[in-house]
Short mmCIF file of C-alpha atoms in Angstrom, two decimals:
data_model
loop_
_atom_site.label_atom_id
_atom_site.label_comp_id
_atom_site.label_asym_id
_atom_site.label_seq_id
_atom_site.Cartn_x
_atom_site.Cartn_y
_atom_site.Cartn_z
CA MET A 1 -4.44 -24.98 -9.54
CA SER A 2 -0.97 -25.72 -10.75
CA VAL A 3 2.22 -24.67 -9.08
CA PHE A 4 2.41 -21.73 -11.47
CA ASN A 5 -0.90 -20.46 -10.26
CA ILE A 6 0.28 -20.67 -6.69
CA TYR A 7 3.16 -18.40 -7.47
CA SER A 8 1.19 -16.00 -9.62
CA ASP A 9 -1.33 -15.80 -6.76
CA ARG A 10 1.44 -14.86 -4.39
CA GLU A 11 2.67 -12.31 -6.85
CA LYS A 12 -0.82 -10.93 -7.26
CA GLU A 13 -1.20 -10.69 -3.51
CA ALA A 14 2.13 -8.91 -3.16
CA LYS A 15 1.13 -6.46 -5.87
CA GLU A 16 -2.23 -5.81 -4.26
CA LEU A 17 -0.56 -5.23 -0.93
CA GLN A 18 1.87 -2.79 -2.47
CA PHE A 19 -0.96 -1.03 -4.27
CA ILE A 20 -3.13 -0.58 -1.21
CA GLN A 21 -0.19 0.65 0.86
CA ASN A 22 0.80 3.18 -1.77
CA SER A 23 -2.79 4.39 -2.06
CA PHE A 24 -2.99 4.64 1.71
CA LEU A 25 0.07 6.87 1.91
CA GLU A 26 -1.10 8.98 -1.01
CA PHE A 27 -4.69 9.65 0.04
CA TYR A 28 -4.74 9.24 3.81
CA GLY A 29 -4.33 12.91 4.72
CA ALA A 30 -6.74 14.20 2.09
CA LEU A 31 -9.40 11.67 3.04
CA CYS A 32 -9.05 12.48 6.74
CA SER A 33 -9.57 16.15 5.95
CA TYR A 34 -12.53 15.24 3.81
CA ALA A 35 -14.09 13.12 6.54
CA TYR A 36 -13.36 15.89 9.06
CA ARG A 37 -15.63 18.22 7.16
CA TYR A 38 -18.51 15.93 8.08
CA VAL A 39 -17.63 14.61 11.51
CA GLU A 40 -15.55 17.55 12.82
CA ASN A 41 -13.38 15.34 14.97
CA THR A 42 -9.91 14.24 13.91
CA ALA A 43 -9.95 10.89 15.74
CA ASN A 44 -13.30 9.95 14.24
CA ALA A 45 -12.14 11.09 10.81
CA GLU A 46 -9.05 8.89 11.06
CA ASP A 47 -11.12 5.90 12.19
CA ILE A 48 -13.41 6.37 9.23
CA VAL A 49 -10.52 6.47 6.77
CA GLN A 50 -9.02 3.29 8.28
CA ASP A 51 -12.37 1.68 7.77
CA VAL A 52 -12.53 2.87 4.18
CA PHE A 53 -9.19 1.28 3.29
CA LEU A 54 -10.08 -1.90 5.12
CA ASP A 55 -13.26 -2.05 3.05
CA VAL A 56 -11.26 -1.71 -0.14
CA TRP A 57 -8.92 -4.46 1.03
CA ARG A 58 -11.82 -6.73 1.96
CA LYS A 59 -13.44 -6.26 -1.42
CA ARG A 60 -10.26 -6.15 -3.49
CA ASP A 61 -11.39 -9.08 -5.60
CA GLU A 62 -14.54 -7.21 -6.62
CA ILE A 63 -12.83 -3.90 -7.25
CA ASP A 64 -11.20 -3.19 -10.58
CA LEU A 65 -7.82 -2.06 -9.32
CA SER A 66 -6.76 -0.90 -12.76
CA LEU A 67 -9.20 2.01 -12.46
CA PRO A 68 -8.27 5.07 -10.41
CA LEU A 69 -9.03 4.40 -6.77
CA LYS A 70 -9.54 8.01 -5.77
CA PRO A 71 -13.25 8.44 -6.65
CA LEU A 72 -14.11 5.24 -4.82
CA LEU A 73 -12.13 6.29 -1.75
CA TYR A 74 -13.93 9.62 -1.58
CA LYS A 75 -17.30 8.03 -2.08
CA LEU A 76 -16.68 5.47 0.66
CA THR A 77 -15.35 8.16 2.99
CA LYS A 78 -18.43 10.28 2.49
CA ASN A 79 -20.81 7.36 3.00
CA LYS A 80 -19.05 6.23 6.13
CA SER A 81 -18.96 9.78 7.49
CA ILE A 82 -22.69 10.10 6.96
CA ASP A 83 -23.26 6.72 8.60
CA PHE A 84 -21.17 7.88 11.50
CA LEU A 85 -23.11 11.12 11.88
CA ARG A 86 -26.36 9.24 11.72
CA SER A 87 -25.40 6.74 14.40
CA ALA A 88 -23.84 9.41 16.61
CA TYR A 89 -26.92 11.53 16.17
CA TYR A 90 -29.35 8.80 17.10
CA LYS A 91 -27.22 7.92 20.07
CA GLU A 92 -27.40 11.39 21.55
CA ILE A 93 -30.94 12.43 20.77
CA ASN A 94 -33.42 12.74 23.53
CA LEU A 95 -36.87 12.05 22.21
CA GLU A 96 -38.54 14.73 24.30
CA ASP A 97 -36.67 17.68 23.00
CA TYR A 98 -35.92 16.05 19.68
CA LYS A 99 -38.25 18.21 17.61
CA GLU A 100 -37.67 21.45 19.39
CA ILE A 101 -33.97 21.58 19.89
CA ASN A 102 -32.32 19.15 17.55
CA SER A 103 -34.23 19.80 14.40
CA LEU A 104 -31.82 22.61 13.51
CA GLU A 105 -28.79 20.36 13.94
CA GLU A 106 -30.42 17.67 11.87
CA TYR A 107 -31.29 20.20 9.19
CA VAL A 108 -27.74 21.54 9.12
CA ARG A 109 -26.38 18.01 8.82
CA SER A 110 -28.63 17.32 5.88
CA LEU A 111 -27.41 20.54 4.27
CA ILE A 112 -23.77 19.64 4.76
CA VAL A 113 -24.26 16.12 3.46
CA SER A 114 -26.20 17.23 0.42
CA GLN A 115 -23.86 19.89 -0.85
CA GLU A 116 -21.52 19.28 -3.71
CA ASP A 117 -18.41 17.37 -2.78
CA GLN A 118 -15.64 19.58 -1.55
CA LEU A 119 -12.61 17.60 -2.61
CA HIS A 120 -10.07 20.26 -1.84
CA MET A 121 -10.18 20.39 1.90
CA GLU A 122 -6.42 20.37 2.19
CA GLU A 123 -6.04 23.17 -0.32
CA LEU A 124 -8.84 25.02 1.43
CA THR A 125 -7.08 24.71 4.77
CA GLN A 126 -3.82 25.89 3.26
CA THR A 127 -5.42 28.92 1.68
CA ILE A 128 -7.24 29.74 4.88
CA GLN A 129 -3.96 29.57 6.74
CA GLN A 130 -2.46 32.12 4.36
CA CYS A 131 -5.50 34.35 4.84
CA VAL A 132 -5.27 34.13 8.60
CA GLU A 133 -1.70 35.35 8.49
CA GLU A 134 -2.88 38.52 6.77
CA LEU A 135 -5.66 39.31 9.25
CA PRO A 136 -5.31 42.27 11.64
CA GLU A 137 -3.47 41.29 14.81
CA GLN A 138 -6.36 41.02 17.27
CA CYS A 139 -8.58 39.34 14.72
CA GLN A 140 -5.86 36.82 13.92
CA LYS A 141 -5.22 36.12 17.60
CA VAL A 142 -8.91 35.43 18.31
CA PHE A 143 -9.33 33.27 15.25
CA ILE A 144 -6.27 31.15 16.03
CA LEU A 145 -7.36 30.70 19.65
CA SER A 146 -10.74 29.62 18.41
CA ARG A 147 -9.92 27.34 15.49
CA VAL A 148 -6.35 26.16 16.05
CA THR A 149 -6.24 26.06 19.85
CA GLY A 150 -9.88 25.02 19.96
CA LEU A 151 -11.10 27.38 22.68
CA LYS A 152 -14.75 28.36 23.16
CA ASN A 153 -15.60 32.00 22.57
CA LYS A 154 -16.21 32.44 26.29
CA GLU A 155 -12.76 31.08 27.11
CA ILE A 156 -11.13 33.37 24.56
CA ALA A 157 -12.96 36.35 26.06
CA GLU A 158 -11.65 35.43 29.51
CA GLN A 159 -8.13 34.92 28.29
CA LEU A 160 -7.96 38.17 26.36
CA ASP A 161 -10.04 40.03 28.94
CA VAL A 162 -12.61 41.20 26.42
CA SER A 163 -16.33 40.62 26.06
CA VAL A 164 -17.78 37.54 24.34
CA LYS A 165 -19.45 39.93 21.94
CA ALA A 166 -16.07 41.33 20.96
CA VAL A 167 -14.77 37.80 20.33
CA GLU A 168 -17.78 37.03 18.17
CA LYS A 169 -17.21 40.23 16.27
CA GLN A 170 -13.60 39.33 15.53
CA ILE A 171 -14.51 35.84 14.41
CA THR A 172 -17.26 37.18 12.19
CA LYS A 173 -14.74 39.54 10.68
CA ALA A 174 -12.21 36.77 10.16
CA LEU A 175 -14.76 34.49 8.49
CA HIS A 176 -15.88 37.39 6.30
CA GLU A 177 -12.35 38.18 5.16
CA ILE A 178 -11.47 34.56 4.54
CA ARG A 179 -14.69 33.95 2.64
CA LYS A 180 -14.07 36.96 0.42
CA HIS A 181 -10.58 35.70 -0.35
CA LEU A 182 -11.68 32.13 -1.05
CA LYS A 183 -14.44 33.30 -3.34
CA ARG A 184 -11.90 35.23 -5.38
CA LYS A 185 -9.88 32.04 -5.68
CA GLY A 186 -12.96 30.05 -6.64
CA LEU A 187 -12.54 27.64 -3.77
CA LEU A 188 -16.06 28.01 -2.50
CA ALA A 189 -17.94 27.57 -5.74
CA PHE A 190 -20.31 24.83 -4.73
CA PHE A 191 -24.03 24.55 -4.87
CA LEU A 192 -26.71 22.48 -3.23
CA LEU A 193 -27.35 19.20 -4.98
CA PHE A 194 -30.82 18.65 -3.65
CA SER A 195 -33.01 21.65 -3.79
CA PHE A 196 -35.83 19.79 -2.05
CA ILE A 197 -33.96 20.42 1.17
CA SER A 198 -35.26 23.96 1.00
CA ASN A 199 -38.72 22.57 1.65
CA ALA A 200 -37.67 20.37 4.52
CA MET B 1 -27.47 36.65 11.82
CA LYS B 2 -23.74 36.18 11.45
CA ASP B 3 -23.33 36.40 15.20
CA ILE B 4 -25.97 33.71 15.60
CA ILE B 5 -24.17 31.49 13.09
CA ILE B 6 -20.95 31.92 15.02
CA ARG B 7 -22.73 31.10 18.27
CA PHE B 8 -24.09 28.01 16.53
CA PHE B 9 -20.56 26.96 15.57
CA ASP B 10 -19.44 27.73 19.11
CA GLN B 11 -22.32 25.65 20.48
CA ALA B 12 -23.30 28.63 22.58
CA ILE B 13 -26.56 29.27 20.77
CA SER B 14 -29.80 29.80 22.66
CA SER B 15 -32.91 27.89 21.68
CA ASN B 16 -34.55 31.10 20.55
CA GLU B 17 -31.58 31.83 18.28
CA LYS B 18 -31.77 28.28 16.98
CA LYS B 19 -35.29 28.95 15.82
CA GLN B 20 -34.18 32.16 14.15
CA LEU B 21 -31.30 30.44 12.38
CA HIS B 22 -33.47 27.54 11.28
CA HIS B 23 -35.98 29.95 9.84
CA TRP B 24 -33.30 31.99 8.14
CA LEU B 25 -31.77 28.89 6.53
CA LYS B 26 -35.12 27.80 5.18
CA GLU B 27 -35.74 31.23 3.76
CA SER B 28 -33.46 31.10 0.74
CA GLU B 29 -30.86 29.20 -1.21
CA GLN B 30 -28.59 32.21 -0.85
CA ASN B 31 -28.74 31.97 2.94
CA ARG B 32 -27.96 28.28 2.92
CA LYS B 33 -25.05 28.84 0.57
CA GLU B 34 -23.63 31.51 2.82
CA PHE B 35 -24.05 29.31 5.86
CA LEU B 36 -22.37 26.33 4.21
CA GLU B 37 -19.45 28.44 3.05
CA MET B 38 -18.95 29.65 6.58
CA HIS B 39 -19.23 26.10 7.84
CA ASP B 40 -16.57 24.89 5.42
CA ILE B 41 -14.21 27.64 6.48
CA TRP B 42 -14.97 26.86 10.11
CA ALA B 43 -14.29 23.14 9.62
CA SER B 44 -11.22 23.57 7.41
CA SER B 45 -9.60 26.11 9.65
CA ALA B 46 -9.62 23.62 12.51
CA LEU B 47 -7.14 21.60 10.47
CA ILE B 48 -4.57 24.38 10.36
CA ASN B 49 -1.33 23.03 11.80
CA LYS B 50 -2.85 19.56 12.07
CA LYS B 51 -1.18 16.85 10.07
CA PHE B 52 -2.66 13.42 9.70
CA ASN B 53 0.22 11.02 10.14
CA ALA B 54 -0.15 8.57 7.28
CA GLU B 55 2.93 6.50 8.21
CA LYS B 56 1.69 5.88 11.71
CA ALA B 57 -1.82 5.17 10.52
CA MET B 58 -0.36 2.73 8.02
CA GLU B 59 1.00 0.58 10.85
CA VAL B 60 -2.48 0.39 12.32
CA PHE B 61 -3.85 -0.40 8.89
CA ILE B 62 -1.42 -3.27 8.35
CA GLU B 63 -2.49 -4.72 11.70
CA ASN B 64 -6.12 -4.36 10.72
CA MET B 65 -5.52 -6.05 7.38
CA LYS B 66 -3.84 -8.89 9.18
CA LYS B 67 -6.76 -9.38 11.52
CA LEU B 68 -9.17 -9.23 8.61
CA ASP B 69 -7.28 -11.81 6.61
CA ASP B 70 -6.97 -14.08 9.64
CA SER B 71 -10.69 -14.05 10.13
CA GLN B 72 -11.30 -14.66 6.44
CA ARG B 73 -8.81 -17.49 6.37
CA LYS B 74 -10.89 -19.46 8.84
CA HIS B 75 -13.40 -19.99 6.09
CA LYS B 76 -10.93 -21.33 3.61
CA LYS B 77 -10.33 -24.99 2.99
CA LEU B 78 -8.10 -27.01 5.22
CA ARG B 79 -4.60 -26.75 3.94
CA ARG B 80 -2.47 -29.70 4.69
CA ILE B 81 1.17 -29.71 4.19
CA ILE B 82 2.98 -32.95 4.37
CA GLN B 83 6.64 -32.97 4.22
CA PHE B 84 8.79 -36.00 3.70
CA ALA B 85 12.44 -35.87 4.44
CA SER B 86 15.60 -37.71 5.17
CA GLY B 87 16.03 -41.26 6.43
CA VAL B 88 18.38 -42.66 9.01
CA ALA B 89 21.00 -43.29 6.40
CA ALA B 90 19.36 -42.05 3.27
CA THR B 91 17.63 -38.72 3.20
CA ILE B 92 14.23 -38.26 1.79
CA ALA B 93 12.32 -35.11 2.15
CA LEU B 94 8.85 -34.68 1.00
CA LEU B 95 6.93 -31.55 1.48
CA PHE B 96 3.28 -32.06 1.25
CA TYR B 97 0.61 -29.47 0.98
CA ILE B 98 -2.48 -31.52 1.06
CA ASN B 99 -6.13 -31.00 1.16
CA TYR B 100 -7.68 -33.22 3.70
CA ALA B 101 -11.40 -32.90 3.33
CA ASP B 102 -13.13 -33.99 6.49
CA ARG B 103 -15.14 -36.67 4.73
CA LEU B 104 -11.94 -38.22 3.44
CA ARG B 105 -10.42 -38.26 6.86
CA ASP B 106 -13.54 -39.98 8.15
CA SER B 107 -13.35 -42.61 5.45
CA VAL B 108 -9.70 -43.28 6.27
CA GLU B 109 -10.48 -43.64 9.91
CA SER B 110 -13.22 -46.12 9.22
CA ARG B 111 -10.94 -48.15 6.96
CA TYR B 112 -8.07 -48.25 9.31
CA ASN B 113 -7.86 -48.40 13.03
CA TYR B 114 -5.14 -46.26 14.57
CA THR B 115 -4.53 -47.24 18.16
CA HIS B 116 -2.19 -44.39 19.14
CA VAL B 117 -2.68 -40.69 18.72
CA VAL B 118 0.04 -38.21 19.64
CA LYS B 119 -0.53 -34.50 19.63
CA ALA B 120 2.33 -32.06 20.07
CA GLN B 121 0.69 -29.48 22.28
CA GLN B 122 3.43 -27.15 23.45
CA SER B 123 6.37 -27.65 21.15
CA LYS B 124 7.66 -30.06 18.58
CA GLU B 125 7.94 -33.65 19.78
CA ARG B 126 9.97 -36.70 18.90
CA VAL B 127 8.12 -40.02 18.76
CA VAL B 128 9.65 -43.45 18.27
CA LEU B 129 7.30 -45.82 16.45
CA PRO B 130 7.12 -49.54 17.34
CA ASP B 131 9.22 -50.49 14.28
CA GLY B 132 12.00 -48.15 15.34
CA SER B 133 11.12 -45.33 12.95
CA VAL B 134 11.47 -41.89 14.44
CA VAL B 135 8.96 -39.12 13.89
CA TRP B 136 9.28 -35.44 14.75
CA ILE B 137 5.92 -33.72 14.91
CA ASP B 138 5.63 -30.00 14.91
CA LYS B 139 3.70 -28.02 17.49
CA GLY B 140 -0.03 -28.45 17.04
CA SER B 141 0.30 -31.51 14.82
CA VAL B 142 -1.32 -34.90 15.34
CA LEU B 143 0.21 -38.25 14.51
CA SER B 144 -1.85 -41.43 14.49
CA TYR B 145 -0.36 -44.90 14.29
CA SER B 146 -1.01 -48.46 15.35
CA ASP B 147 1.13 -51.09 17.04
CA GLN B 148 2.07 -52.43 13.63
CA VAL B 149 4.00 -55.39 14.96
CA ASN B 150 2.07 -58.14 13.25
CA GLU B 151 0.93 -56.23 10.21
CA THR B 152 2.17 -56.55 6.66
CA ILE B 153 2.34 -52.81 6.17
CA ARG B 154 3.30 -49.95 8.45
CA ARG B 155 0.77 -47.24 8.34
CA VAL B 156 0.53 -43.78 9.87
CA LYS B 157 -1.58 -40.71 9.52
CA ILE B 158 -0.48 -37.16 10.09
CA GLU B 159 -2.33 -33.91 10.58
CA GLY B 160 -0.01 -30.99 10.79
CA LYS B 161 3.66 -31.29 10.11
CA ALA B 162 5.98 -34.17 10.83
CA PHE B 163 9.35 -35.51 9.83
CA PHE B 164 9.81 -39.26 9.60
CA ASP B 165 12.98 -41.32 9.89
CA VAL B 166 11.72 -44.66 8.71
CA ALA B 167 13.52 -47.80 9.78
CA LYS B 168 14.38 -50.00 6.86
CA ASP B 169 12.09 -53.01 6.34
CA LYS B 170 11.86 -54.17 2.75
CA ASN B 171 9.05 -56.57 3.52
CA ARG B 172 6.79 -54.03 5.08
CA PRO B 173 6.26 -50.80 3.19
CA PHE B 174 5.67 -47.67 5.19
CA ILE B 175 2.56 -45.82 4.10
CA VAL B 176 1.34 -42.36 4.97
CA ASP B 177 -2.38 -42.04 4.50
CA LEU B 178 -3.58 -38.76 3.16
CA GLY B 179 -7.20 -39.57 2.49
CA GLU B 180 -7.45 -40.42 -1.16
CA ASP B 181 -3.72 -39.99 -1.55
CA LYS B 182 -0.99 -42.22 -0.25
CA ILE B 183 2.73 -41.96 0.08
CA LYS B 184 4.67 -45.17 -0.02
CA VAL B 185 8.17 -45.30 1.33
CA TYR B 186 10.27 -48.42 1.11
CA GLY B 187 12.35 -48.18 4.23
CA THR B 188 13.58 -44.65 4.41
CA SER B 189 12.26 -41.60 6.13
CA PHE B 190 10.05 -38.65 5.54
CA ASN B 191 8.51 -35.54 6.87
CA VAL B 192 4.82 -34.67 6.89
CA ARG B 193 3.08 -31.34 7.25
CA ASN B 194 -0.63 -30.64 7.53
CA LEU B 195 -1.13 -27.02 8.42
CA MET B 196 -4.07 -25.09 7.07
CA LYS B 197 -7.15 -25.47 5.03
CA GLU B 198 -5.83 -25.44 1.52
CA SER B 199 -6.12 -27.58 -1.49
CA ASP B 200 -2.54 -28.12 -2.53
CA VAL B 201 -0.07 -30.88 -1.81
CA GLU B 202 3.62 -30.24 -2.05
CA ILE B 203 6.23 -32.95 -1.62
CA VAL B 204 9.97 -32.51 -1.58
CA LEU B 205 12.30 -35.46 -1.67
CA LEU B 206 15.86 -35.19 -0.34
CA THR B 207 17.35 -38.58 -1.17
CA GLY B 208 16.05 -42.11 -1.62
CA SER B 209 12.83 -42.78 -3.42
CA VAL B 210 9.19 -42.26 -2.72
CA GLY B 211 6.06 -43.33 -4.51
CA LEU B 212 2.92 -41.25 -4.54
CA GLU B 213 -0.53 -42.59 -5.18
CA LEU B 214 -2.55 -39.54 -5.96
CA SER B 215 -6.25 -39.56 -6.61
CA GLY B 216 -7.14 -38.54 -10.14
CA ILE B 217 -3.73 -39.50 -11.45
CA GLN B 218 -3.54 -42.92 -13.06
CA LYS B 219 0.16 -43.50 -12.76
CA ASN B 220 1.95 -43.38 -9.47
CA ILE B 221 4.51 -40.62 -9.23
CA MET B 222 8.03 -41.62 -8.29
CA LEU B 223 10.06 -38.79 -6.91
CA LYS B 224 13.81 -38.49 -7.27
CA PRO B 225 16.00 -36.71 -4.73
CA ASN B 226 15.78 -32.93 -4.83
CA GLU B 227 12.48 -33.06 -6.63
CA ARG B 228 9.38 -31.31 -5.50
CA VAL B 229 5.89 -32.12 -6.62
CA VAL B 230 2.96 -29.82 -6.17
CA TYR B 231 -0.40 -31.41 -6.53
CA SER B 232 -3.84 -29.92 -6.37
CA LYS B 233 -6.59 -32.06 -4.94
CA VAL B 234 -9.13 -29.83 -6.62
CA SER B 235 -7.91 -29.66 -10.19
CA LYS B 236 -5.81 -32.83 -9.96
CA ASP B 237 -2.94 -30.97 -11.61
CA SER B 238 0.55 -31.88 -10.61
CA HIS B 239 3.88 -30.36 -11.40
CA ILE B 240 7.38 -31.58 -10.61
CA GLU B 241 10.41 -29.35 -10.34
CA THR B 242 13.97 -29.57 -9.05
CA VAL B 243 14.78 -27.81 -5.79
CA ASP B 244 17.50 -27.72 -3.18
CA ALA B 245 15.79 -30.06 -0.75
CA SER B 246 18.52 -30.11 1.87
CA LYS B 247 16.86 -27.44 3.99
CA PHE B 248 13.42 -28.94 4.17
CA ASN B 249 13.93 -30.73 7.47
CA ILE B 250 15.72 -27.96 9.35
CA TRP B 251 12.62 -27.27 11.39
CA THR B 252 13.30 -30.47 13.39
CA GLN B 253 16.45 -28.94 14.81
CA ASP B 254 16.43 -27.31 18.23
CA LYS B 255 17.93 -24.12 16.93
CA LEU B 256 18.76 -22.31 13.78
CA THR B 257 22.13 -20.58 13.65
CA PHE B 258 23.40 -18.15 11.05
CA ASP B 259 26.97 -16.98 11.11
CA ASN B 260 27.72 -14.25 8.62
CA ASN B 261 25.34 -15.72 6.06
CA THR B 262 23.72 -13.73 3.28
CA LEU B 263 19.98 -13.13 3.47
CA SER B 264 19.63 -15.15 0.29
CA ASN B 265 20.82 -18.17 2.28
CA VAL B 266 18.98 -17.27 5.44
CA ILE B 267 15.55 -16.62 3.94
CA PRO B 268 14.86 -20.18 2.66
CA CYS B 269 15.67 -21.51 6.14
CA LEU B 270 13.39 -18.98 7.81
CA GLU B 271 10.63 -19.86 5.37
CA ILE B 272 10.75 -23.49 6.43
CA TRP B 273 11.34 -22.77 10.11
CA TYR B 274 8.31 -20.49 10.34
CA ASP B 275 6.15 -21.90 7.54
CA VAL B 276 6.05 -18.56 5.83
CA THR B 277 6.77 -17.03 2.46
CA ILE B 278 9.38 -14.31 2.46
CA ASP B 279 9.85 -11.82 -0.34
CA CYS B 280 13.05 -9.80 -0.49
CA PRO B 281 14.69 -7.87 -3.35
CA GLU B 282 17.49 -9.97 -4.80
CA ASP B 283 20.08 -7.21 -4.45
CA LEU B 284 19.35 -6.78 -0.80
CA ALA B 285 19.29 -10.53 -0.14
CA ASN B 286 22.63 -11.10 -1.85
CA ASN B 287 24.42 -8.20 -0.23
CA THR B 288 23.18 -8.36 3.35
CA ARG B 289 25.01 -10.62 5.78
CA VAL B 290 23.62 -11.50 9.17
CA SER B 291 24.53 -13.54 12.24
CA PHE B 292 21.92 -14.69 14.70
CA THR B 293 20.45 -17.75 16.36
CA ILE B 294 16.82 -18.71 16.64
CA LEU B 295 15.56 -20.88 19.48
CA ASN B 296 11.92 -20.44 20.41
CA GLU B 297 11.39 -16.98 18.98
CA THR B 298 8.16 -16.22 17.23
CA LYS B 299 8.37 -14.89 13.71
CA GLU B 300 7.54 -11.41 15.03
CA GLN B 301 10.43 -11.56 17.49
CA MET B 302 12.71 -12.93 14.80
CA LEU B 303 11.81 -10.08 12.43
CA LYS B 304 12.49 -7.50 15.11
CA VAL B 305 15.91 -9.01 15.64
CA LEU B 306 16.54 -9.14 11.91
CA ALA B 307 15.65 -5.46 11.58
CA LEU B 308 18.15 -4.73 14.36
CA VAL B 309 21.07 -6.70 12.97
CA ALA B 310 20.54 -5.77 9.33
CA PRO B 311 19.57 -2.52 7.59
CA VAL B 312 16.16 -3.88 6.68
CA ASP B 313 12.53 -3.25 7.41
CA TYR B 314 9.58 -5.56 6.95
CA THR B 315 5.85 -5.89 6.68
CA VAL B 316 3.92 -9.00 7.58
CA LYS B 317 0.67 -10.15 6.11
CA ASP B 318 -0.40 -13.48 7.57
CA ASN B 319 2.22 -15.91 6.44
CA HIS B 320 3.70 -13.60 3.88
CA ILE B 321 6.64 -11.46 4.92
CA PHE B 322 8.09 -8.65 2.86
CA ILE B 323 11.63 -7.58 3.60
CA TYR B 324 12.98 -4.39 2.12
CA SER B 325 15.85 -2.05 2.80
CA LYS B 326 15.47 0.51 5.52
CA LYS B 327 14.76 3.93 4.12
#
């Protein structure tokens, strides 16, 4: 290694650092949203994305940084999200009621994981937000309390002094309206990648 | 069924309803598609009004990168930096980045018997050798020497960083042992640094003259003042260039004071003081003036102060600091 190499190494390192930081700022939000779709918890989603970028940094010598980083980031995020779900799942299962009660959850997870990649979570959220604003007043109120405030249906019913059934009805209506709208916009056009799941 | 799906999302589903839903999902592709669409809306809508703060997360990420690189660095080769600098009257500065493979150190120790070992545990230390030479050793560095009185050569060994003021004695050369490599000084002074596991040797000479016996290089290298040599123990390549060597021994001072100096003047001093590399856009460095004094501050504390007294921001990655203008 000559002195020139020392300096070009430093330069390379500085460039790599700049590159990873720029990528971080560019994709962080989108990747968190993407991870959220799997893990449904913002803190876990953020941890996963940190881990993804740290992985890229760790393996930067093996990664061709001249290629677009985006596909790799999404792939890593998905894999790590699935790993997370798997470990969280095995942590919480109780072997006795495993078959009876948790088989549905496991099945749903396999469905979610196996569907085509939804890379437009941020756009989806934005569009949904617009839809929500156009919902009838009571429907909008219930939906916001449920999804934005994060209340359980029972809590919403208590707060609005209506029945849980009525809350469920409003949420069903909201989901129906939003789904109709998204379909028109082509934002929900995905399909199952692995049809064998149907036999599971 | 839609009510059941919503109860599933709400985690208020009964086990009987679970069975119904499970059955329904298995029934057809169409059902699964509908369910997944509802799930995606359900999940996405939870992110309404939620913004993931990339800037804040970036700070965490930079910390994480730092930790990662620190742990990876442990596996890298020992980097030794030996710095030679000014004499009592004359000034010689040598900056040495040297690879000190353990086997070489062992062979040196078996060849030569050092009777004194000084380690600077808490802070830098000043040691007076039996011949009157003065050595500053930086925190964490180890200096080995013998009584020397009746010997034909004066010989020392340094691990870490040290600065030598060598008493003149034309009959007894002063030699710094670096494993296969040797530095010969004929009665001046020098500064030695041995910091991390790396394979490069860098020597900077202030004034006077210094001879280098480097392994793999037939001819000895004689350095002139203000020359720096970088030598790789691995590839045996060496390269000499001219530098401003006057700052290379500033780390032996008790404090570092800047009074309305430009960053372009301050940065080289900070680099030597903290053993770091600092990158800063030229424009910013030339046009930013700062005044501050450093005593025992860590580099993190120093950077915080710098960001307070100047319109700059910074990121740190191990020993590499990036300074840029505050947005």
